[in-house]
């Protein structure tokens, strides 16, 4: 397989690997870990995941360092977040210990698919949990299936680490106020597809959503958190409908390490005129720099990047986080787990 894959030219997409791992929740407890080579799931036609959206997932990555070691980034945070998502839609939460064991097991089993150091690629890890009980009444399932699959992916930026333009469209909401926005459920992403495709048709990389209640404050940026740099301050929206991004949490810590002040607060649309740098941050891209933000309802265009290049703060944050993930920089916060 190493000879067949062109590691440096991998796209960000799914490729088959050797194994996935699974665990069944039944009779009030999680069972034994099962190793599978099948890429399919056998579901009852009345499973709750199909009818009532009982589905949650996560995304994290494993990186091969210059020293040959494989590092998984912040798996404990992903374990906690998927447990929170499970509780949010009345599913059985996976334990942190079981999550950790399954992540390390599936990475080790598919070790030959972890891209080599220097390729810019990584092993994407996708845990998911689904309700599998057969029922047609609207109520939580009693049985759940937890699966972790992995696939090698290339860098998120096809054209390199360069700013892209995003837009504001008030006719779309990502989630409802006090809805499922704080949990990583598939329905949130289904709800964003129409707006996202509309933005792509207009030539934008993503939609910058406003808060779903008042339409006054910045919310999420497509499938990612939004951050802004203004006068040496790292600012990210405070909202009850935003998914708590592990990447954003990590970048906030790094920003403090760099001497920046960090603020989680409401950001009005008009304040974009005073922002010096901005980015969409998440597992896939780490930090995707924003060049310009067009408010399609008012016609105002907020030019963030004045020279067409990423700003110095976002660039340093991006390079520092990647350096920690690949083992090039000291992991002073203990974020990486080395796969033995």
C-alpha atoms as one frame of an Amber mdcrd trajectory, in Angstrom:
protein
   0.000   0.000   0.000   2.846   2.391   0.769   3.992   2.042  -2.824   0.467
   2.506  -4.210  -0.452   5.697  -2.342   1.022   9.001  -3.438   1.275  10.394
   0.091   2.135  13.951  -0.947  -0.879  14.236  -3.243  -3.606  12.710  -1.091
  -6.902  14.577  -1.114  -9.050  15.021   1.982 -11.384  12.069   1.468 -12.102
   8.451   2.381  -9.765   5.594   1.449 -10.161   2.000   2.625  -7.814   0.748
   5.345  -7.323  -2.702   6.851  -9.485  -2.606   9.968 -12.096  -0.754  11.982
 -13.060  -1.422  15.596 -16.550  -1.736  17.065 -18.289  -2.106  20.404 -21.926
  -2.901  21.185 -23.978  -1.423  24.022 -26.643  -3.898  25.118 -28.410  -4.780
  28.377 -27.140  -1.566  29.956 -23.408  -2.083  29.352 -20.687  -1.925  26.730
 -19.396  -5.257  25.448 -16.021  -6.412  24.136 -14.086  -4.608  21.402 -14.515
  -6.260  18.014 -11.978  -5.884  15.204 -13.623  -5.878  11.778 -12.458  -5.799
   8.168 -15.942  -5.029   6.869 -16.753  -1.531   5.647 -20.456  -2.135   6.126
 -22.916  -2.025   9.022 -25.938  -4.336   9.172 -28.855  -2.215  10.417 -32.467
  -2.984  11.195 -34.798  -0.929   9.007 -36.409   0.523  12.151 -33.114   1.554
  13.831 -33.387   4.844  15.732 -30.367   6.315  13.933 -32.286   6.065  10.642
 -35.600   7.432  11.891 -34.834   9.804  14.736 -31.273  10.935  14.132 -29.633
   9.209  17.084 -26.148   9.591  15.620 -23.050  11.347  16.925 -19.463  11.424
  15.744 -15.989  12.843  16.313 -12.899  13.685  14.303  -9.275  13.517  15.399
  -5.926  12.746  13.805  -2.764  10.712  14.184   0.566  12.065  12.915   3.902
  10.392  12.175   6.827  12.418  13.439  10.365  12.823  12.170  11.349  10.381
  14.946   9.022   7.746  13.456   6.645   7.884  16.430   2.893   8.107  15.851
   1.088  10.737  17.923  -2.662  11.073  18.439  -3.729  14.630  19.250  -5.900
  15.311  22.325  -7.906  12.088  22.279  -9.123  12.656  25.854 -10.869  15.847
  24.747 -12.612  13.990  21.940 -13.648  11.274  24.395 -15.231  13.858  26.674
 -16.963  15.652  23.827 -18.543  12.545  22.324 -19.753  11.551  25.795 -21.354
  14.999  26.137 -22.966  14.590  22.706 -24.324  11.198  23.758 -25.891  12.619
  26.910 -27.289  15.523  24.876 -29.450  13.292  22.686 -30.069  10.543  25.261
 -27.584   7.961  23.995 -25.349   5.687  26.063 -22.058   7.593  26.601 -18.838
   5.763  25.782 -16.350   5.756  28.661 -13.092   7.658  28.288 -11.119   4.481
  28.988 -12.920   2.493  26.278 -12.633   5.371  23.810  -8.887   5.614  24.419
  -8.366   1.865  24.091 -10.291   1.714  20.823  -8.537   4.738  19.298  -5.063
   3.398  20.055  -6.051  -0.083  18.885  -7.422   1.040  15.509  -4.412   3.273
  14.834  -1.997   0.462  15.694  -3.911  -2.010  13.507  -3.722   0.428  10.574
  -0.206   1.675  11.286   0.887   1.230   7.668  -1.660   3.825   6.618  -0.230
   6.588   8.813   1.402   8.872   6.215   5.150   9.482   6.441   6.595  12.590
   8.051   6.993  15.462   5.630   4.115  14.458   3.362   1.700  16.952   4.934
  -0.776  14.097   5.341  -2.180  12.420   8.457  -4.414   9.569   9.560  -7.944
  10.825  10.126  -9.791   9.026  12.932 -13.600   8.997  12.833 -15.423   7.622
  15.888 -19.215   7.387  15.584 -22.089   6.087  17.663 -25.526   5.121  16.368
 -28.791   3.958  17.905 -29.608   0.512  16.538 -32.756  -0.529  18.441 -35.738
  -1.363  16.229 -38.578   0.942  17.192 -41.019   3.347  15.578 -41.946   5.323
  18.681 -39.970   8.497  19.323 -37.821   7.520  22.263 -34.140   6.728  22.918
 -32.740   3.388  21.766 -31.720   0.717  24.238 -28.876  -0.613  22.047 -26.021
   1.333  20.472 -23.107   0.599  18.179 -19.832   2.483  18.576 -17.400   2.308
  15.649 -14.022   3.864  14.890 -12.788   3.950  11.300  -9.588   5.536  10.031
  -8.437   6.808   6.661  -5.296   8.603   5.419  -6.013  12.174   4.344  -4.003
  14.867   2.664  -3.748  18.468   3.847  -7.032  20.347   3.916  -5.605  23.184
   1.813  -5.430  22.115  -1.828  -3.764  25.382  -2.821  -1.654  25.805   0.289
  -2.168  27.843   3.452  -3.852  30.839   1.807  -6.806  33.067   2.711 -10.230
  32.281   1.264 -13.372  34.425   1.120 -16.468  33.627   3.170 -19.948  35.152
   3.288 -22.808  36.039   5.624 -26.335  35.009   4.534 -29.055  35.717   7.089
 -31.676  33.472   5.484 -29.882  30.407   6.859 -29.460  29.137  10.414 -27.089
  26.294  11.285 -29.003  25.299  14.416 -31.854  26.547  16.583 -31.307  28.594
  19.762 -30.685  26.131  22.618 -30.834  23.309  20.085 -28.208  20.691  19.271
 -25.436  23.110  18.242 -23.192  22.299  21.207 -23.173  18.591  20.344 -21.559
  16.900  17.370 -24.632  15.313  15.815 -25.014  14.534  12.137 -28.197  16.589
  11.907 -26.268  19.831  12.446 -24.221  19.108   9.345 -27.259  18.070   7.306
 -28.810  21.421   8.247 -25.751  23.269   6.894 -25.625  21.595   3.471 -28.017
  23.913   1.620 -26.308  27.073   2.885 -22.857  25.618   2.253 -23.626  24.615
  -1.312 -25.224  28.007  -1.963 -22.041  29.709  -0.748 -19.871  27.473  -2.949
 -22.027  28.301  -5.981 -21.368  31.987  -5.295 -17.611  31.386  -5.065 -17.175
  31.413  -1.286 -15.459  28.718   0.765 -17.956  28.813   3.664 -20.851  30.571
   5.364 -20.248  32.635   8.480 -23.479  32.051  10.395 -24.973  34.610  12.751
 -26.574  33.770  16.065 -29.927  32.090  15.360 -31.886  34.188  17.867 -31.050
  37.837  17.193 -28.990  37.685  13.972 -26.597  40.236  15.483 -23.544  38.247
  16.525 -21.085  35.948  14.754 -21.624  32.247  15.365 -19.890  29.337  13.592
 -18.127  29.344  10.242 -19.526  26.393   8.319 -18.285  23.258  10.098 -15.636
  25.219  12.046 -15.256  27.744  14.853 -14.508  31.367  13.942 -11.625  33.319
  15.443 -10.455  36.897  14.979  -7.287  38.777  15.899  -7.789  42.424  16.865
  -5.142  44.650  18.453  -3.213  41.699  19.872  -6.333  40.006  21.236  -7.555
  36.528  20.210 -11.357  36.714  20.036 -13.835  33.894  19.468 -17.641  34.048
  19.698 -19.441  33.233  22.941 -22.550  31.267  22.040 -24.771  28.491  23.370
 -25.147  27.071  19.862 -21.472  26.606  18.905 -19.706  23.246  19.005 -16.814
  23.536  21.504 -13.878  23.074  19.141 -10.869  21.200  20.510  -8.682  22.958
  17.942  -9.993  26.343  19.070  -9.379  25.406  22.702  -5.812  24.425  21.824
  -5.180  27.613  19.835  -6.505  29.727  22.707  -3.914  28.137  24.989  -1.158
  28.714  22.423  -2.289  32.328  21.992  -1.924  32.842  25.752   1.495  31.196
  25.581   2.426  33.761  22.910   1.373  36.612  25.195  -1.965  37.374  23.562
  -5.072  38.180  25.536  -7.898  35.706  24.830 -11.561  36.722  24.833 -14.642
  34.559  24.331 -17.427  37.075  23.804 -20.106  38.308  21.448 -18.727  39.728
  18.195 -21.045  41.954  16.161 -20.945  41.909  12.372 -19.897  45.571  12.353
 -16.821  44.798  14.477 -15.385  42.883  11.503 -14.310  46.279  10.134 -11.756
  46.482  12.982 -10.387  42.927  12.713  -6.805  42.450  11.462  -6.853  38.650
  11.030  -9.489  35.930  10.989  -9.697  32.173  10.484 -12.011  29.183  10.574
 -10.517  26.603  12.931 -11.154  22.871  13.296  -9.632  19.400  13.113  -9.574
  19.152   9.319  -7.825  22.426   8.516  -6.362  23.478  11.887  -6.748  27.135
  10.832  -8.139  28.295   7.496  -7.243  31.985   7.034 -10.002  34.355   5.935
  -9.255  36.929   3.255 -12.563  38.753   2.976 -16.026  38.473   4.506 -18.925
  39.613   2.322 -22.226  40.444   3.990 -24.574  39.505   1.159 -27.583  41.110
   2.827 -26.092  44.567   3.370 -23.547  44.528   0.544 -20.700  45.434   2.921
 -17.372  43.725   2.221 -14.959  43.342   5.139 -11.410  43.050   3.799  -9.450
  41.142   6.436  -6.237  40.317   4.547  -4.835  43.483   3.011  -2.098  41.778
   0.963  -3.710  38.431   0.127  -1.565  36.528   2.640  -2.367  34.942   6.015
  -1.700  37.214   8.971   1.345  36.705  11.220  -0.582  35.619  14.323  -2.767
  33.037  12.574   0.304  31.762  10.723   2.299  31.354  13.932  -0.605  29.641
  15.702  -1.074  27.251  12.770   2.633  26.414  12.553   2.960  25.966  16.321
   0.006  23.605  16.604   1.198  21.553  13.642   4.686  21.478  15.128   3.304
  19.972  18.336   1.150  17.453  16.440   4.116  16.176  14.391   6.501  16.190
  17.354   8.687  18.990  15.980   7.965  21.263  18.946   7.824  20.392  22.661
   4.438  19.100  23.811   4.486  21.237  26.942   0.766  20.756  27.641   0.797
  16.968  27.228  -1.649  16.953  24.342  -0.214  14.086  22.320  -0.525  10.378
  23.026   2.251   8.270  21.505   1.027   5.008  20.017   3.172   2.191  21.403
